[in-house]
Amino acid sequence: MQKLIDNNRLTLLETIKNFAPDFDEISIATGYWDLQSIDLLLEELKGLKKIRLLIGKEPLIPRYRQNQIEEDYPKEDIKYDLTQLEQSDKNKQLIKIIKKWIDEEDKLEVKILKNNFLHAKAYIFGNIDSQKAVGIVGSSNFTGNGLNKNRELNYLEDNQMKIGR
């Protein structure tokens, strides 16, 4: 198993697709997220029982300097992103699936850090009670480009260490 994931010899997309069928849940911490990431992993994500997504606030200069919580974050950003999205049946269906996962199935849990910039990226299959778990840490955001195209460096760890609670 290759431990270094650079989106050249091995993509994060391929790695997630490889591990997802063996797990019931994934937790993702990312600075950025886009719909393309869900689209690229749709079949694998459908097979999971729980998806936890922690998204950081984008470090845009005006926001970064404000150093305060913006009440409209991320609502206005999502509205803007949707206006930039290609209006297609595929994207409309994708948005309906995500809405269903959040509202009806309680499958997708999204938390957003409103007052801090999050630069960390982590993908964790399983949880603290799992007999096996896999973690990936590195530079790839949960975006289409971060999973598949950008020059990134991520490290996969599957060594189980029992830590007291």
PDB file of C-alpha atoms in Angstrom:
ATOM      1  CA  MET A   1       0.000   0.000   0.000  1.00  0.00           C
ATOM      2  CA  GLN A   2       1.417   3.358  -1.038  1.00  0.00           C
ATOM      3  CA  LYS A   3       1.548   5.818   1.885  1.00  0.00           C
ATOM      4  CA  LEU A   4       2.399   9.018   0.019  1.00  0.00           C
ATOM      5  CA  ILE A   5      -0.367  10.458  -2.114  1.00  0.00           C
ATOM      6  CA  ASP A   6       0.694  13.224  -4.485  1.00  0.00           C
ATOM      7  CA  ASN A   7      -2.061  13.265  -7.161  1.00  0.00           C
ATOM      8  CA  ASN A   8       0.595  12.319  -9.678  1.00  0.00           C
ATOM      9  CA  ARG A   9       1.570   8.693  -9.005  1.00  0.00           C
ATOM     10  CA  LEU A  10      -1.526   8.179  -6.842  1.00  0.00           C
ATOM     11  CA  THR A  11      -4.486  10.524  -6.410  1.00  0.00           C
ATOM     12  CA  LEU A  12      -6.419  11.147  -3.234  1.00  0.00           C
ATOM     13  CA  LEU A  13      -9.547  10.412  -5.261  1.00  0.00           C
ATOM     14  CA  GLU A  14      -8.287   6.885  -6.087  1.00  0.00           C
ATOM     15  CA  THR A  15      -7.289   6.351  -2.458  1.00  0.00           C
ATOM     16  CA  ILE A  16     -10.676   7.369  -1.058  1.00  0.00           C
ATOM     17  CA  LYS A  17     -12.458   5.229  -3.655  1.00  0.00           C
ATOM     18  CA  ASN A  18     -10.275   2.306  -2.585  1.00  0.00           C
ATOM     19  CA  PHE A  19     -10.976   2.617   1.162  1.00  0.00           C
ATOM     20  CA  ALA A  20     -14.616   3.775   1.240  1.00  0.00           C
ATOM     21  CA  PRO A  21     -16.205   0.351   0.600  1.00  0.00           C
ATOM     22  CA  ASP A  22     -14.508  -1.053   3.735  1.00  0.00           C
ATOM     23  CA  PHE A  23     -15.958   1.552   6.117  1.00  0.00           C
ATOM     24  CA  ASP A  24     -19.299   2.878   7.347  1.00  0.00           C
ATOM     25  CA  GLU A  25     -18.178   6.449   7.961  1.00  0.00           C
ATOM     26  CA  ILE A  26     -15.723   9.159   7.059  1.00  0.00           C
ATOM     27  CA  SER A  27     -14.796  12.388   8.812  1.00  0.00           C
ATOM     28  CA  ILE A  28     -13.249  15.158   6.723  1.00  0.00           C
ATOM     29  CA  ALA A  29     -11.627  18.397   7.859  1.00  0.00           C
ATOM     30  CA  THR A  30     -10.895  20.831   5.052  1.00  0.00           C
ATOM     31  CA  GLY A  31     -10.313  24.479   4.373  1.00  0.00           C
ATOM     32  CA  TYR A  32     -12.353  24.395   1.164  1.00  0.00           C
ATOM     33  CA  TRP A  33     -15.134  22.238  -0.267  1.00  0.00           C
ATOM     34  CA  ASP A  34     -16.933  22.141  -3.597  1.00  0.00           C
ATOM     35  CA  LEU A  35     -19.718  20.169  -5.236  1.00  0.00           C
ATOM     36  CA  GLN A  36     -17.312  18.516  -7.638  1.00  0.00           C
ATOM     37  CA  SER A  37     -15.747  16.568  -4.751  1.00  0.00           C
ATOM     38  CA  ILE A  38     -19.131  15.015  -3.904  1.00  0.00           C
ATOM     39  CA  ASP A  39     -19.808  14.364  -7.587  1.00  0.00           C
ATOM     40  CA  LEU A  40     -16.481  12.554  -8.069  1.00  0.00           C
ATOM     41  CA  LEU A  41     -17.112  10.339  -5.012  1.00  0.00           C
ATOM     42  CA  LEU A  42     -20.885  10.024  -5.204  1.00  0.00           C
ATOM     43  CA  GLU A  43     -21.099   6.235  -5.488  1.00  0.00           C
ATOM     44  CA  GLU A  44     -18.576   5.676  -2.692  1.00  0.00           C
ATOM     45  CA  LEU A  45     -20.255   8.233  -0.401  1.00  0.00           C
ATOM     46  CA  LYS A  46     -23.675   6.663  -1.024  1.00  0.00           C
ATOM     47  CA  GLY A  47     -22.339   3.470   0.569  1.00  0.00           C
ATOM     48  CA  LEU A  48     -21.396   5.196   3.835  1.00  0.00           C
ATOM     49  CA  LYS A  49     -23.735   5.536   6.804  1.00  0.00           C
ATOM     50  CA  LYS A  50     -22.184   8.767   8.115  1.00  0.00           C
ATOM     51  CA  ILE A  51     -20.210  11.599   6.536  1.00  0.00           C
ATOM     52  CA  ARG A  52     -18.851  14.333   8.814  1.00  0.00           C
ATOM     53  CA  LEU A  53     -17.549  17.446   7.118  1.00  0.00           C
ATOM     54  CA  LEU A  54     -15.747  20.247   8.975  1.00  0.00           C
ATOM     55  CA  ILE A  55     -15.158  23.252   6.747  1.00  0.00           C
ATOM     56  CA  GLY A  56     -12.983  26.218   7.604  1.00  0.00           C
ATOM     57  CA  LYS A  57     -13.639  29.811   6.727  1.00  0.00           C
ATOM     58  CA  GLU A  58     -11.914  30.893   3.536  1.00  0.00           C
ATOM     59  CA  PRO A  59      -9.029  33.256   4.255  1.00  0.00           C
ATOM     60  CA  LEU A  60     -10.166  36.052   1.981  1.00  0.00           C
ATOM     61  CA  ILE A  61      -8.269  39.244   2.731  1.00  0.00           C
ATOM     62  CA  PRO A  62     -11.230  41.411   3.789  1.00  0.00           C
ATOM     63  CA  ARG A  63     -12.530  38.675   6.086  1.00  0.00           C
ATOM     64  CA  TYR A  64      -9.122  37.810   7.448  1.00  0.00           C
ATOM     65  CA  ARG A  65      -8.519  41.406   8.437  1.00  0.00           C
ATOM     66  CA  GLN A  66     -11.941  41.749  10.013  1.00  0.00           C
ATOM     67  CA  ASN A  67     -11.125  39.112  12.642  1.00  0.00           C
ATOM     68  CA  GLN A  68     -14.790  38.821  13.541  1.00  0.00           C
ATOM     69  CA  ILE A  69     -17.648  36.411  12.982  1.00  0.00           C
ATOM     70  CA  GLU A  70     -19.633  37.215   9.878  1.00  0.00           C
ATOM     71  CA  GLU A  71     -23.275  36.429  10.418  1.00  0.00           C
ATOM     72  CA  ASP A  72     -23.871  35.749   6.715  1.00  0.00           C
ATOM     73  CA  TYR A  73     -21.000  33.255   6.425  1.00  0.00           C
ATOM     74  CA  PRO A  74     -21.282  30.873   4.621  1.00  0.00           C
ATOM     75  CA  LYS A  75     -24.796  31.596   3.315  1.00  0.00           C
ATOM     76  CA  GLU A  76     -23.729  34.343   0.927  1.00  0.00           C
ATOM     77  CA  ASP A  77     -20.751  32.293  -0.254  1.00  0.00           C
ATOM     78  CA  ILE A  78     -22.986  29.316  -1.036  1.00  0.00           C
ATOM     79  CA  LYS A  79     -25.425  31.547  -2.924  1.00  0.00           C
ATOM     80  CA  TYR A  80     -22.554  32.982  -4.957  1.00  0.00           C
ATOM     81  CA  ASP A  81     -21.101  29.520  -5.677  1.00  0.00           C
ATOM     82  CA  LEU A  82     -24.515  28.334  -6.861  1.00  0.00           C
ATOM     83  CA  THR A  83     -24.783  31.280  -9.269  1.00  0.00           C
ATOM     84  CA  GLN A  84     -21.415  30.231 -10.756  1.00  0.00           C
ATOM     85  CA  LEU A  85     -22.426  26.569 -11.056  1.00  0.00           C
ATOM     86  CA  GLU A  86     -23.390  25.184 -14.436  1.00  0.00           C
ATOM     87  CA  GLN A  87     -27.172  24.893 -14.497  1.00  0.00           C
ATOM     88  CA  SER A  88     -27.540  21.237 -15.459  1.00  0.00           C
ATOM     89  CA  ASP A  89     -29.779  18.340 -14.530  1.00  0.00           C
ATOM     90  CA  LYS A  90     -26.727  16.545 -13.127  1.00  0.00           C
ATOM     91  CA  ASN A  91     -25.884  19.375 -10.715  1.00  0.00           C
ATOM     92  CA  LYS A  92     -29.539  19.809  -9.759  1.00  0.00           C
ATOM     93  CA  GLN A  93     -29.744  16.101  -8.878  1.00  0.00           C
ATOM     94  CA  LEU A  94     -26.477  16.301  -6.941  1.00  0.00           C
ATOM     95  CA  ILE A  95     -27.795  19.175  -4.827  1.00  0.00           C
ATOM     96  CA  LYS A  96     -31.009  17.218  -4.150  1.00  0.00           C
ATOM     97  CA  ILE A  97     -28.979  14.215  -2.974  1.00  0.00           C
ATOM     98  CA  ILE A  98     -26.890  16.363  -0.621  1.00  0.00           C
ATOM     99  CA  LYS A  99     -30.027  18.034   0.750  1.00  0.00           C
ATOM    100  CA  LYS A 100     -31.617  14.630   1.357  1.00  0.00           C
ATOM    101  CA  TRP A 101     -28.481  13.367   3.131  1.00  0.00           C
ATOM    102  CA  ILE A 102     -28.635  16.378   5.472  1.00  0.00           C
ATOM    103  CA  ASP A 103     -32.374  16.878   6.004  1.00  0.00           C
ATOM    104  CA  GLU A 104     -33.908  13.419   5.761  1.00  0.00           C
ATOM    105  CA  GLU A 105     -31.270  10.755   6.306  1.00  0.00           C
ATOM    106  CA  ASP A 106     -29.019  12.490   8.866  1.00  0.00           C
ATOM    107  CA  LYS A 107     -26.160  11.002   6.850  1.00  0.00           C
ATOM    108  CA  LEU A 108     -24.212  14.184   6.154  1.00  0.00           C
ATOM    109  CA  GLU A 109     -23.225  16.336   9.103  1.00  0.00           C
ATOM    110  CA  VAL A 110     -21.660  19.665   8.169  1.00  0.00           C
ATOM    111  CA  LYS A 111     -19.981  21.984  10.644  1.00  0.00           C
ATOM    112  CA  ILE A 112     -18.458  25.285   9.671  1.00  0.00           C
ATOM    113  CA  LEU A 113     -15.842  27.188  11.609  1.00  0.00           C
ATOM    114  CA  LYS A 114     -17.088  30.752  11.425  1.00  0.00           C
ATOM    115  CA  ASN A 115     -14.467  32.569  13.428  1.00  0.00           C
ATOM    116  CA  ASN A 116     -11.244  30.736  12.569  1.00  0.00           C
ATOM    117  CA  PHE A 117      -9.335  29.891   9.449  1.00  0.00           C
ATOM    118  CA  LEU A 118      -8.861  26.117   9.117  1.00  0.00           C
ATOM    119  CA  HIS A 119      -5.811  25.114   7.142  1.00  0.00           C
ATOM    120  CA  ALA A 120      -5.668  21.449   8.234  1.00  0.00           C
ATOM    121  CA  LYS A 121      -6.857  18.690   5.927  1.00  0.00           C
ATOM    122  CA  ALA A 122      -7.706  15.216   7.193  1.00  0.00           C
ATOM    123  CA  TYR A 123      -9.739  12.274   5.929  1.00  0.00           C
ATOM    124  CA  ILE A 124     -10.495   9.658   8.580  1.00  0.00           C
ATOM    125  CA  PHE A 125     -12.264   6.383   7.811  1.00  0.00           C
ATOM    126  CA  GLY A 126     -13.831   4.806  10.890  1.00  0.00           C
ATOM    127  CA  ASN A 127     -13.949   6.355  14.366  1.00  0.00           C
ATOM    128  CA  ILE A 128     -12.334   6.079  17.785  1.00  0.00           C
ATOM    129  CA  ASP A 129     -14.263   2.879  18.528  1.00  0.00           C
ATOM    130  CA  SER A 130     -13.393   1.203  15.220  1.00  0.00           C
ATOM    131  CA  GLN A 131     -11.293  -1.948  15.264  1.00  0.00           C
ATOM    132  CA  LYS A 132      -9.593  -0.603  12.190  1.00  0.00           C
ATOM    133  CA  ALA A 133      -9.303   2.950  10.914  1.00  0.00           C
ATOM    134  CA  VAL A 134      -7.402   4.788   8.226  1.00  0.00           C
ATOM    135  CA  GLY A 135      -6.324   8.404   8.338  1.00  0.00           C
ATOM    136  CA  ILE A 136      -5.006  10.616   5.591  1.00  0.00           C
ATOM    137  CA  VAL A 137      -3.456  13.982   6.440  1.00  0.00           C
ATOM    138  CA  GLY A 138      -1.887  16.433   4.072  1.00  0.00           C
ATOM    139  CA  SER A 139      -2.523  19.360   1.795  1.00  0.00           C
ATOM    140  CA  SER A 140      -5.559  18.278  -0.269  1.00  0.00           C
ATOM    141  CA  ASN A 141      -8.763  20.216   0.246  1.00  0.00           C
ATOM    142  CA  PHE A 142     -12.057  18.410  -0.314  1.00  0.00           C
ATOM    143  CA  THR A 143     -12.438  19.845  -3.807  1.00  0.00           C
ATOM    144  CA  GLY A 144     -12.370  18.276  -7.228  1.00  0.00           C
ATOM    145  CA  ASN A 145      -8.931  19.724  -7.910  1.00  0.00           C
ATOM    146  CA  GLY A 146      -7.623  18.848  -4.441  1.00  0.00           C
ATOM    147  CA  LEU A 147      -8.679  15.224  -4.871  1.00  0.00           C
ATOM    148  CA  ASN A 148      -7.471  14.725  -8.395  1.00  0.00           C
ATOM    149  CA  LYS A 149      -5.450  17.444 -10.090  1.00  0.00           C
ATOM    150  CA  ASN A 150      -3.501  19.827  -7.847  1.00  0.00           C
ATOM    151  CA  ARG A 151       0.056  19.016  -6.851  1.00  0.00           C
ATOM    152  CA  GLU A 152      -0.528  17.831  -3.286  1.00  0.00           C
ATOM    153  CA  LEU A 153       1.221  15.804  -0.659  1.00  0.00           C
ATOM    154  CA  ASN A 154      -0.770  13.591   1.702  1.00  0.00           C
ATOM    155  CA  TYR A 155       0.214  10.756   4.008  1.00  0.00           C
ATOM    156  CA  LEU A 156      -1.860   7.664   4.725  1.00  0.00           C
ATOM    157  CA  GLU A 157      -1.680   6.031   8.155  1.00  0.00           C
ATOM    158  CA  ASP A 158      -3.305   2.715   8.971  1.00  0.00           C
ATOM    159  CA  ASN A 159      -1.298   1.714  12.043  1.00  0.00           C
ATOM    160  CA  GLN A 160      -3.695   1.182  14.944  1.00  0.00           C
ATOM    161  CA  MET A 161      -2.581   2.617  18.267  1.00  0.00           C
ATOM    162  CA  LYS A 162      -4.787   2.261  21.303  1.00  0.00           C
ATOM    163  CA  ILE A 163      -4.939   5.526  23.214  1.00  0.00           C
ATOM    164  CA  GLY A 164      -6.567   5.770  26.622  1.00  0.00           C
ATOM    165  CA  ARG A 165      -9.555   8.036  26.900  1.00  0.00           C
TER     166      ARG A 165
END
